[in-house]
Amino acid sequence: METPNASEITLRCGFCLTLNTVDLAKAGEGPVCGDCGKPILLDRPVKVTEEDFERTVLESGPPVLVDFYADWCAPCRMVAPLVDEIAQHNIGRMLVAKIDADHAAGLLERFGIRGIPTVILFEGGEEVMRSVG
């Protein structure tokens, strides 16, 4: 695994699905996709798939807070506004991501997630904190 720049993250564009390297320290300047030019919005949780987890979360320079959720989960819907607020207040300092647990069985098994919502903070590719429920 390459040593990432302390403020770089790799995100998939929500519009054209191209992977982009984004300097989180410049998030306030309004990063855009290098392919389609659409905005990459970092003031809210970014959807990450199981396919992109390694690159976006574990290889990230800055810390990444990941919310494992499901649309049908009432407690997940209760936690969502708090996760949104964390994203808004930490633009440029950390990435806030969300992963649909219904489409990430491998990650749930890998990290021993048995209940949702589960929120995990990763730094340097390692889990440093976890909250369940």
PDB file of C-alpha atoms in Angstrom:
ATOM      1  CA  MET A   1       0.000   0.000   0.000  1.00  0.00           C
ATOM      2  CA  GLU A   2       1.354   3.431  -0.999  1.00  0.00           C
ATOM      3  CA  THR A   3       1.780   6.083   1.665  1.00  0.00           C
ATOM      4  CA  PRO A   4      -1.000   8.584   0.926  1.00  0.00           C
ATOM      5  CA  ASN A   5      -0.629  12.344   1.050  1.00  0.00           C
ATOM      6  CA  ALA A   6      -1.857  13.416   4.478  1.00  0.00           C
ATOM      7  CA  SER A   7      -4.895  15.175   2.988  1.00  0.00           C
ATOM      8  CA  GLU A   8      -5.672  13.087  -0.124  1.00  0.00           C
ATOM      9  CA  ILE A   9      -8.643  10.803  -0.577  1.00  0.00           C
ATOM     10  CA  THR A  10      -9.868   8.785  -3.548  1.00  0.00           C
ATOM     11  CA  LEU A  11     -13.572   9.096  -4.301  1.00  0.00           C
ATOM     12  CA  ARG A  12     -15.823   7.795  -7.041  1.00  0.00           C
ATOM     13  CA  CYS A  13     -17.839  10.486  -8.799  1.00  0.00           C
ATOM     14  CA  GLY A  14     -21.532  10.071  -8.003  1.00  0.00           C
ATOM     15  CA  PHE A  15     -22.424  11.003 -11.577  1.00  0.00           C
ATOM     16  CA  CYS A  16     -19.969   9.303 -13.970  1.00  0.00           C
ATOM     17  CA  LEU A  17     -18.381   6.815 -11.494  1.00  0.00           C
ATOM     18  CA  THR A  18     -14.811   7.915 -12.310  1.00  0.00           C
ATOM     19  CA  LEU A  19     -12.297   7.616  -9.466  1.00  0.00           C
ATOM     20  CA  ASN A  20     -10.860  11.000  -8.433  1.00  0.00           C
ATOM     21  CA  THR A  21      -8.040  11.944  -6.088  1.00  0.00           C
ATOM     22  CA  VAL A  22      -9.246  14.844  -3.979  1.00  0.00           C
ATOM     23  CA  ASP A  23      -7.174  17.011  -1.656  1.00  0.00           C
ATOM     24  CA  LEU A  24      -9.415  17.187   1.404  1.00  0.00           C
ATOM     25  CA  ALA A  25      -7.519  20.256   2.640  1.00  0.00           C
ATOM     26  CA  LYS A  26      -8.931  22.112  -0.391  1.00  0.00           C
ATOM     27  CA  ALA A  27     -12.497  20.819   0.047  1.00  0.00           C
ATOM     28  CA  GLY A  28     -13.768  24.358   0.589  1.00  0.00           C
ATOM     29  CA  GLU A  29     -12.722  25.244  -2.964  1.00  0.00           C
ATOM     30  CA  GLY A  30     -15.391  22.939  -4.366  1.00  0.00           C
ATOM     31  CA  PRO A  31     -13.625  19.949  -5.938  1.00  0.00           C
ATOM     32  CA  VAL A  32     -15.033  18.644  -9.197  1.00  0.00           C
ATOM     33  CA  CYS A  33     -14.745  15.358 -11.064  1.00  0.00           C
ATOM     34  CA  GLY A  34     -11.753  15.322 -13.396  1.00  0.00           C
ATOM     35  CA  ASP A  35     -13.813  13.521 -16.038  1.00  0.00           C
ATOM     36  CA  CYS A  36     -17.330  14.995 -16.088  1.00  0.00           C
ATOM     37  CA  GLY A  37     -16.721  18.246 -14.170  1.00  0.00           C
ATOM     38  CA  LYS A  38     -19.623  17.719 -11.744  1.00  0.00           C
ATOM     39  CA  PRO A  39     -19.115  18.737  -8.098  1.00  0.00           C
ATOM     40  CA  ILE A  40     -17.789  16.311  -5.499  1.00  0.00           C
ATOM     41  CA  LEU A  41     -19.748  17.269  -2.398  1.00  0.00           C
ATOM     42  CA  LEU A  42     -17.880  16.765   0.867  1.00  0.00           C
ATOM     43  CA  ASP A  43     -20.270  18.624   3.175  1.00  0.00           C
ATOM     44  CA  ARG A  44     -22.334  15.460   3.535  1.00  0.00           C
ATOM     45  CA  PRO A  45     -21.580  11.752   3.893  1.00  0.00           C
ATOM     46  CA  VAL A  46     -20.183  10.254   0.701  1.00  0.00           C
ATOM     47  CA  LYS A  47     -21.558   6.895  -0.441  1.00  0.00           C
ATOM     48  CA  VAL A  48     -18.833   4.261  -0.635  1.00  0.00           C
ATOM     49  CA  THR A  49     -19.258   0.755  -1.989  1.00  0.00           C
ATOM     50  CA  GLU A  50     -17.567  -2.437  -0.894  1.00  0.00           C
ATOM     51  CA  GLU A  51     -15.602  -2.296  -4.153  1.00  0.00           C
ATOM     52  CA  ASP A  52     -14.096   1.123  -3.271  1.00  0.00           C
ATOM     53  CA  PHE A  53     -13.648   0.579   0.474  1.00  0.00           C
ATOM     54  CA  GLU A  54      -9.906  -0.227   0.409  1.00  0.00           C
ATOM     55  CA  ARG A  55      -9.001   2.718  -1.750  1.00  0.00           C
ATOM     56  CA  THR A  56     -11.368   5.287  -0.268  1.00  0.00           C
ATOM     57  CA  VAL A  57     -11.249   4.369   3.417  1.00  0.00           C
ATOM     58  CA  LEU A  58      -8.188   2.284   4.228  1.00  0.00           C
ATOM     59  CA  GLU A  59      -5.781   4.086   1.873  1.00  0.00           C
ATOM     60  CA  SER A  60      -7.026   7.547   2.838  1.00  0.00           C
ATOM     61  CA  GLY A  61      -4.578  10.101   4.194  1.00  0.00           C
ATOM     62  CA  PRO A  62      -7.059  11.863   6.492  1.00  0.00           C
ATOM     63  CA  PRO A  63      -9.316  10.076   8.996  1.00  0.00           C
ATOM     64  CA  VAL A  64     -12.522   8.540   7.649  1.00  0.00           C
ATOM     65  CA  LEU A  65     -15.708   8.113   9.685  1.00  0.00           C
ATOM     66  CA  VAL A  66     -17.836   5.335   8.172  1.00  0.00           C
ATOM     67  CA  ASP A  67     -21.537   4.863   8.908  1.00  0.00           C
ATOM     68  CA  PHE A  68     -22.706   1.322   8.118  1.00  0.00           C
ATOM     69  CA  TYR A  69     -26.470   1.680   7.655  1.00  0.00           C
ATOM     70  CA  ALA A  70     -29.551   0.303   5.887  1.00  0.00           C
ATOM     71  CA  ASP A  71     -32.471   2.249   4.446  1.00  0.00           C
ATOM     72  CA  TRP A  72     -35.015   0.068   6.290  1.00  0.00           C
ATOM     73  CA  CYS A  73     -33.313   0.541   9.693  1.00  0.00           C
ATOM     74  CA  ALA A  74     -35.162   3.002  11.977  1.00  0.00           C
ATOM     75  CA  PRO A  75     -32.171   3.568  14.318  1.00  0.00           C
ATOM     76  CA  CYS A  76     -30.021   4.262  11.221  1.00  0.00           C
ATOM     77  CA  ARG A  77     -32.461   6.971  10.163  1.00  0.00           C
ATOM     78  CA  MET A  78     -32.220   8.460  13.666  1.00  0.00           C
ATOM     79  CA  VAL A  79     -28.401   8.553  13.506  1.00  0.00           C
ATOM     80  CA  ALA A  80     -28.287   9.970   9.949  1.00  0.00           C
ATOM     81  CA  PRO A  81     -28.790  13.669  10.908  1.00  0.00           C
ATOM     82  CA  LEU A  82     -25.927  13.430  13.407  1.00  0.00           C
ATOM     83  CA  VAL A  83     -23.654  11.873  10.779  1.00  0.00           C
ATOM     84  CA  ASP A  84     -24.675  14.642   8.349  1.00  0.00           C
ATOM     85  CA  GLU A  85     -23.793  17.261  10.981  1.00  0.00           C
ATOM     86  CA  ILE A  86     -20.395  15.656  11.605  1.00  0.00           C
ATOM     87  CA  ALA A  87     -19.685  15.849   7.861  1.00  0.00           C
ATOM     88  CA  GLN A  88     -20.682  19.522   7.680  1.00  0.00           C
ATOM     89  CA  HIS A  89     -18.548  20.499  10.681  1.00  0.00           C
ATOM     90  CA  ASN A  90     -15.468  18.561   9.572  1.00  0.00           C
ATOM     91  CA  ILE A  91     -15.058  19.592   5.920  1.00  0.00           C
ATOM     92  CA  GLY A  92     -11.362  19.531   5.155  1.00  0.00           C
ATOM     93  CA  ARG A  93     -10.431  17.583   8.298  1.00  0.00           C
ATOM     94  CA  MET A  94     -12.010  14.178   7.758  1.00  0.00           C
ATOM     95  CA  LEU A  95     -14.084  12.292   5.239  1.00  0.00           C
ATOM     96  CA  VAL A  96     -17.488  11.090   6.368  1.00  0.00           C
ATOM     97  CA  ALA A  97     -18.694   8.077   4.392  1.00  0.00           C
ATOM     98  CA  LYS A  98     -21.680   5.784   4.474  1.00  0.00           C
ATOM     99  CA  ILE A  99     -21.919   2.192   3.364  1.00  0.00           C
ATOM    100  CA  ASP A 100     -25.196   0.393   2.699  1.00  0.00           C
ATOM    101  CA  ALA A 101     -24.888  -2.726   4.857  1.00  0.00           C
ATOM    102  CA  ASP A 102     -27.323  -4.610   2.614  1.00  0.00           C
ATOM    103  CA  HIS A 103     -24.735  -4.419  -0.193  1.00  0.00           C
ATOM    104  CA  ALA A 104     -21.548  -4.937   1.816  1.00  0.00           C
ATOM    105  CA  ALA A 105     -21.738  -8.419   3.371  1.00  0.00           C
ATOM    106  CA  GLY A 106     -17.982  -8.915   2.999  1.00  0.00           C
ATOM    107  CA  LEU A 107     -17.209  -5.742   4.955  1.00  0.00           C
ATOM    108  CA  LEU A 108     -19.694  -6.638   7.686  1.00  0.00           C
ATOM    109  CA  GLU A 109     -17.969  -9.985   8.109  1.00  0.00           C
ATOM    110  CA  ARG A 110     -14.467  -8.525   7.857  1.00  0.00           C
ATOM    111  CA  PHE A 111     -15.097  -5.987  10.616  1.00  0.00           C
ATOM    112  CA  GLY A 112     -17.367  -8.155  12.772  1.00  0.00           C
ATOM    113  CA  ILE A 113     -20.385  -5.896  12.350  1.00  0.00           C
ATOM    114  CA  ARG A 114     -23.421  -7.639  13.814  1.00  0.00           C
ATOM    115  CA  GLY A 115     -25.743  -4.680  14.260  1.00  0.00           C
ATOM    116  CA  ILE A 116     -26.509  -1.429  12.534  1.00  0.00           C
ATOM    117  CA  PRO A 117     -26.056   1.400  12.685  1.00  0.00           C
ATOM    118  CA  THR A 118     -22.353   0.894  13.311  1.00  0.00           C
ATOM    119  CA  VAL A 119     -20.066   3.905  12.979  1.00  0.00           C
ATOM    120  CA  ILE A 120     -16.318   3.289  12.756  1.00  0.00           C
ATOM    121  CA  LEU A 121     -13.508   5.830  12.674  1.00  0.00           C
ATOM    122  CA  PHE A 122     -10.487   4.776  10.602  1.00  0.00           C
ATOM    123  CA  GLU A 123      -7.098   6.493  10.749  1.00  0.00           C
ATOM    124  CA  GLY A 124      -4.142   5.330   8.698  1.00  0.00           C
ATOM    125  CA  GLY A 125      -6.130   2.329   7.511  1.00  0.00           C
ATOM    126  CA  GLU A 126      -6.814   1.115  11.053  1.00  0.00           C
ATOM    127  CA  GLU A 127      -9.985   1.132  13.117  1.00  0.00           C
ATOM    128  CA  VAL A 128      -9.514   3.479  16.067  1.00  0.00           C
ATOM    129  CA  MET A 129     -13.046   3.863  17.423  1.00  0.00           C
ATOM    130  CA  ARG A 130     -16.441   2.199  17.048  1.00  0.00           C
ATOM    131  CA  SER A 131     -20.014   2.967  18.088  1.00  0.00           C
ATOM    132  CA  VAL A 132     -22.857   0.488  17.654  1.00  0.00           C
ATOM    133  CA  GLY A 133     -26.563   1.296  17.847  1.00  0.00           C
TER     134      GLY A 133
END
